[in-house]
Structures are given as C-alpha cells and as structure tokens.
Tab-separated table of C-alpha atoms in Angstrom:
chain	number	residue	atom	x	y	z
E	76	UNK	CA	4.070	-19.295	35.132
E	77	UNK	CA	6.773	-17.224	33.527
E	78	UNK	CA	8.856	-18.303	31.026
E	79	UNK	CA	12.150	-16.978	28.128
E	80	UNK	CA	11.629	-14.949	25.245
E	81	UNK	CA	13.826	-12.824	23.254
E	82	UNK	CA	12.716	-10.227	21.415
E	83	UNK	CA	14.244	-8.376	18.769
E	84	UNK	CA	12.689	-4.646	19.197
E	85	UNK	CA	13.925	-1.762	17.344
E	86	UNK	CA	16.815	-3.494	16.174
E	87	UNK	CA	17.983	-3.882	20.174
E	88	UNK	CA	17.607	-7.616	21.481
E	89	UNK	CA	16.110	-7.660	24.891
E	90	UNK	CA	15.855	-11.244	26.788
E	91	UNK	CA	13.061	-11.417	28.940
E	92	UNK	CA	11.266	-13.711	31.839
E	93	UNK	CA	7.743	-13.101	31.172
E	94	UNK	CA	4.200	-14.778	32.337
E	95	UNK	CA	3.100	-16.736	29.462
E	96	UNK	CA	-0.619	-14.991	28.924
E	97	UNK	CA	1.126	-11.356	28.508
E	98	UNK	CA	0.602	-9.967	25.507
E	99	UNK	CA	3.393	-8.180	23.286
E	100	UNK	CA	1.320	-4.777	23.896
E	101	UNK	CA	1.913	-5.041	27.608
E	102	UNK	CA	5.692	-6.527	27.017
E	103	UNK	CA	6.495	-3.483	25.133
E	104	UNK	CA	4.685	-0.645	27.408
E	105	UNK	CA	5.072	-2.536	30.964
E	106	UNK	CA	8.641	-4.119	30.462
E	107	UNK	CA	10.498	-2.358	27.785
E	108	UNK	CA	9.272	1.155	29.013
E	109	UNK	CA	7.713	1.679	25.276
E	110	UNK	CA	5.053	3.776	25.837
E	111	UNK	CA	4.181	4.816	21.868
E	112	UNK	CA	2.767	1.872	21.603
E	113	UNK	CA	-1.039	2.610	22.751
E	114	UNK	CA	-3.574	0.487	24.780
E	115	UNK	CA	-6.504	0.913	22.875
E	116	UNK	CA	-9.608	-1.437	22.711
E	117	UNK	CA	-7.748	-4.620	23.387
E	118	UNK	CA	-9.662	-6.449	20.905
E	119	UNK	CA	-8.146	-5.523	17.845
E	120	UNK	CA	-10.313	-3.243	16.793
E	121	UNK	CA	-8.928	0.756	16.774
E	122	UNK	CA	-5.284	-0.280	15.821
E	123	UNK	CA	-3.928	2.018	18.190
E	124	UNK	CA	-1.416	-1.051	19.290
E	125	UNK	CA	-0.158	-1.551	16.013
E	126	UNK	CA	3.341	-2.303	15.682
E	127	UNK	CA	5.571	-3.279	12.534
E	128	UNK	CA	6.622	-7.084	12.592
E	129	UNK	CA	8.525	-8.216	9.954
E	130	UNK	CA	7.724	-5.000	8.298
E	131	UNK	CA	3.906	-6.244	8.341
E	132	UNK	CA	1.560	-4.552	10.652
E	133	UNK	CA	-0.083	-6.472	13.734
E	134	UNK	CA	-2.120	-5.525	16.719
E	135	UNK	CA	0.067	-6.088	19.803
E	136	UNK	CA	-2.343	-6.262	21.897
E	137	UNK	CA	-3.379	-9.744	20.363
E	138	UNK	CA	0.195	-10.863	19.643
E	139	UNK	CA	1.425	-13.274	21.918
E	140	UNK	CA	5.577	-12.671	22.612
E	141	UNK	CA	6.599	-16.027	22.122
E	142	UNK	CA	4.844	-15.413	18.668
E	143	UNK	CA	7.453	-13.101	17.422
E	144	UNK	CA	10.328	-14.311	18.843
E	145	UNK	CA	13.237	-14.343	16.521
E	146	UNK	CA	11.193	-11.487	14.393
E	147	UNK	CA	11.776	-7.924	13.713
E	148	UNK	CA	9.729	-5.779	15.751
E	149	UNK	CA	9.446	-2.310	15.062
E	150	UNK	CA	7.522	0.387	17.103
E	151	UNK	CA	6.942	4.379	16.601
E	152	UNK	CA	10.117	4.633	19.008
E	153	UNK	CA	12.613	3.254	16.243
E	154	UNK	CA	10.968	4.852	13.528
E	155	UNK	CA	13.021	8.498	13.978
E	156	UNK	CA	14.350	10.103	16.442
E	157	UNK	CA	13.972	13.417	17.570
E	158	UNK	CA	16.854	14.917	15.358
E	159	UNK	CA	15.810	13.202	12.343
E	160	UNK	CA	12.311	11.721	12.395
E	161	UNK	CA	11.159	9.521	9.811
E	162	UNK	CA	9.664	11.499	6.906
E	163	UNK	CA	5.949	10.626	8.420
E	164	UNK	CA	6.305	11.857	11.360
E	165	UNK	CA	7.780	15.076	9.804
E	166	UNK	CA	4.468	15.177	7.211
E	167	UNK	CA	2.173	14.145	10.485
E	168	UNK	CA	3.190	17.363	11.574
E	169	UNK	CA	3.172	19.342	9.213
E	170	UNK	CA	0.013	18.219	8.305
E	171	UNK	CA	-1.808	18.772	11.537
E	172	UNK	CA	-2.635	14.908	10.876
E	173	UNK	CA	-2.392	14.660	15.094
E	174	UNK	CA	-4.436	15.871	17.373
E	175	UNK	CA	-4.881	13.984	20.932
E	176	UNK	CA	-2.130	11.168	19.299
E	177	UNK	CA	-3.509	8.267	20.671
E	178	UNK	CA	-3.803	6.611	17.693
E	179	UNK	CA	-0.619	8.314	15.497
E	180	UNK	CA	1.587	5.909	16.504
E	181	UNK	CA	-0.523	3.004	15.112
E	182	UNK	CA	-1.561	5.247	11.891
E	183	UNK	CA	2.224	5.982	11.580
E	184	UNK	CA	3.508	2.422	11.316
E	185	UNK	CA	0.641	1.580	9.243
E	186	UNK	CA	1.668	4.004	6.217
E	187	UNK	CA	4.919	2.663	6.522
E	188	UNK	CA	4.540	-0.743	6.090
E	189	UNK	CA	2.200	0.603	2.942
E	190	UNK	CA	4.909	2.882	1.729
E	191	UNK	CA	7.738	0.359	2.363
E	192	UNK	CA	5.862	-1.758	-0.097
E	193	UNK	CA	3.919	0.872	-2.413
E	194	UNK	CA	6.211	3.986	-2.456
E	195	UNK	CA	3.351	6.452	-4.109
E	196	UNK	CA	-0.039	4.554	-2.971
E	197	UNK	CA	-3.183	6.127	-4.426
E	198	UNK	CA	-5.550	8.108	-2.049
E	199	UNK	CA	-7.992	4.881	-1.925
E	200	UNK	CA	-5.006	2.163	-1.449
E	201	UNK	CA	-4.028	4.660	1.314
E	202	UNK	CA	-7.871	4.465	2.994
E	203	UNK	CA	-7.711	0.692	2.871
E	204	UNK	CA	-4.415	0.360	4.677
E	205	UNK	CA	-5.473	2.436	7.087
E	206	UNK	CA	-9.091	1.094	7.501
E	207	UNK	CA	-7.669	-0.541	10.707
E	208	UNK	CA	-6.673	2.550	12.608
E	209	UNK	CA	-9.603	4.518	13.901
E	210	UNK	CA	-8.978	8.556	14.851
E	211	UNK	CA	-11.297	9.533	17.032
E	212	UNK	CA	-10.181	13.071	17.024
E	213	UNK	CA	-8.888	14.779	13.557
E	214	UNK	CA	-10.606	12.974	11.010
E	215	UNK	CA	-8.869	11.041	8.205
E	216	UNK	CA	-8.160	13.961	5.592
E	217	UNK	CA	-5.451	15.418	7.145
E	218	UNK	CA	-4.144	12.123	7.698
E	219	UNK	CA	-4.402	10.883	4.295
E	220	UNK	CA	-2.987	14.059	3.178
E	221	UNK	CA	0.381	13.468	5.646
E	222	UNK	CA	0.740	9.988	4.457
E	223	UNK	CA	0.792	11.702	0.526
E	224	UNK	CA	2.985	14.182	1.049
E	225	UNK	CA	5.670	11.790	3.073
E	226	UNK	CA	5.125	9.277	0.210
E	227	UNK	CA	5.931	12.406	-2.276
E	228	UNK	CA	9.020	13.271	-0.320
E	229	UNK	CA	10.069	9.683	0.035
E	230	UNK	CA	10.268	8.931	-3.670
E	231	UNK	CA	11.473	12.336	-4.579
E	232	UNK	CA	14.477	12.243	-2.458
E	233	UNK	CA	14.876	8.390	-3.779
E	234	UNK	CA	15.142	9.797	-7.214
E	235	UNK	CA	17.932	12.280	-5.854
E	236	UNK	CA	19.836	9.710	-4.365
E	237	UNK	CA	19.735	8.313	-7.684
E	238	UNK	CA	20.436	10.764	-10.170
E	239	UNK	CA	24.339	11.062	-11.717
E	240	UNK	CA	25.970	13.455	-9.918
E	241	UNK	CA	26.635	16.724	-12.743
E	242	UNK	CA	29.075	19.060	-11.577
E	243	UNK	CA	32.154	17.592	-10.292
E	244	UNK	CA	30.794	13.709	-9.600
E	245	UNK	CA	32.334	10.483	-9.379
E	246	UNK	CA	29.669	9.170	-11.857
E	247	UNK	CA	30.592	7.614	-14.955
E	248	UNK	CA	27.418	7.555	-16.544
C-alpha cells in the first residue's frame, strides 16, 4: 500500500507516493536519486546511512519517511557543492581522511551536527560522536584530524567575520 509524504530534503520539498514499509534510506537513494547517502548494514550499525534531521544525526536506513515529515533533512548532497564545499569536506580532503568513501558521507554529517553544536570539540568528544560511523578502510586518525582542522577553520573564519573592520570600515566600534 502506498501512501503521501512530503519531505523537506536539502532545503527542496519533494511530495511523494511511497509504500508505507520503505525506509528514508531507500526514499532518498531509490526516489530522490541521492546516492551519498550509503546502504550500509541496514541495521544501524556502521552509520554509513546517516543523514542530518533536524540538525541531529539518524540512521536512514531505520527512519521511517512518514517519521520526518515536516522535518529538515539534510544529506552530504546539500552540505557543499562542488564550487564551495563545506569546510569538512575541504579538510576530508586535505586530510586524506577518505579512502574507498563509503562511509564519508555518514562521518561527514556526523562532525557537523558535533561542530554545529560544539564549534572546537576536543579529540575525545570528537571519538564519541563519531563512535557510530565505522571506516573500514583509513582508520580514524586521519579522520579525527580532518574533523580538527575544519573545526579550526570554522571558528577562525567566525572570529573574522566578527572582528571591526580597521582600515576604511563601516564599524563604529
């Protein structure tokens, strides 16, 4: 039996006609064409599904659509684009934090959500939020590393935006 859901995915609402035992992992990939977000282990266990919702991360592939309807849903898709990824992708990289990427786009959305709420986590509150997303391939130094140096970046060009403008501003500090 199929029935309506709209979803609100990378800020783009998409109205749907869906069988009712689909998951949102199979919603995304099969009928949105979103292919970042991986099919993993299915059971919630590698967190290479994860997706943002709400800015909190969940394992798609044991989130129901009509769950999440009316929510924000955010996958690795809306996080950049190819002229101006999102400063963890950039660090990811950089960082040689990816090797076969099956499980960077989970790991990605992960350390957001942590650096959306804790712009300069330390190296252990970094291992716990990412305890969910198993790499198979890399290791988690490199990743830890690329989460730390986007986090750096982040809050350094926060303070930027920040700071009185000098030599020929509008400030009136």
């Amino acid at each position: 039996m199929k029935t309506p859901v709209k979803l609100n995915v990378n800020r783009q609402s998409h109205e749907l006609f869906i069988p009712e035992n689909k998951t949102l992992l199979e919603v995304l990939r099969e009928d949105l064409g979103l292919m970042g977000t991986k099919h993993g282990c299915e059971l919630g266990e590698c967190g290479a599904c994860t997706v943002l919702i709400n800015g909190e991360p969940h394992l798609a592939c044991l989130t129901m659509p009509l769950e999440v309807e009316g929510k924000e849903i955010l996958t690795v898709e809306g996080m950049g684009t190819l002229s101006k990824p999102h400063p963890l992708q950039t660090a990811f990289v950089e960082m040689g934090a990816i090797q076969c990427g099956y499980c960077t786009s989970g790991m990605l959305l992960t350390s957001k959500a942590l650096l959306d709420q804790k712009p300069l986590p330390s190296r252990a509150e970094i291992k716990d939020a990412l305890s969910g997303n198993i790499c198979r391939c890399t290791g988690f130094r490199k990743i830890y590393d690329a989460v730390e140096l986007a986090a750096k970046r982040m809050c350094d060009q926060a303070s930027a935006d920040r700071a009185p403008t000098l030599k020929g501003g509008t400030s009136n500090e």
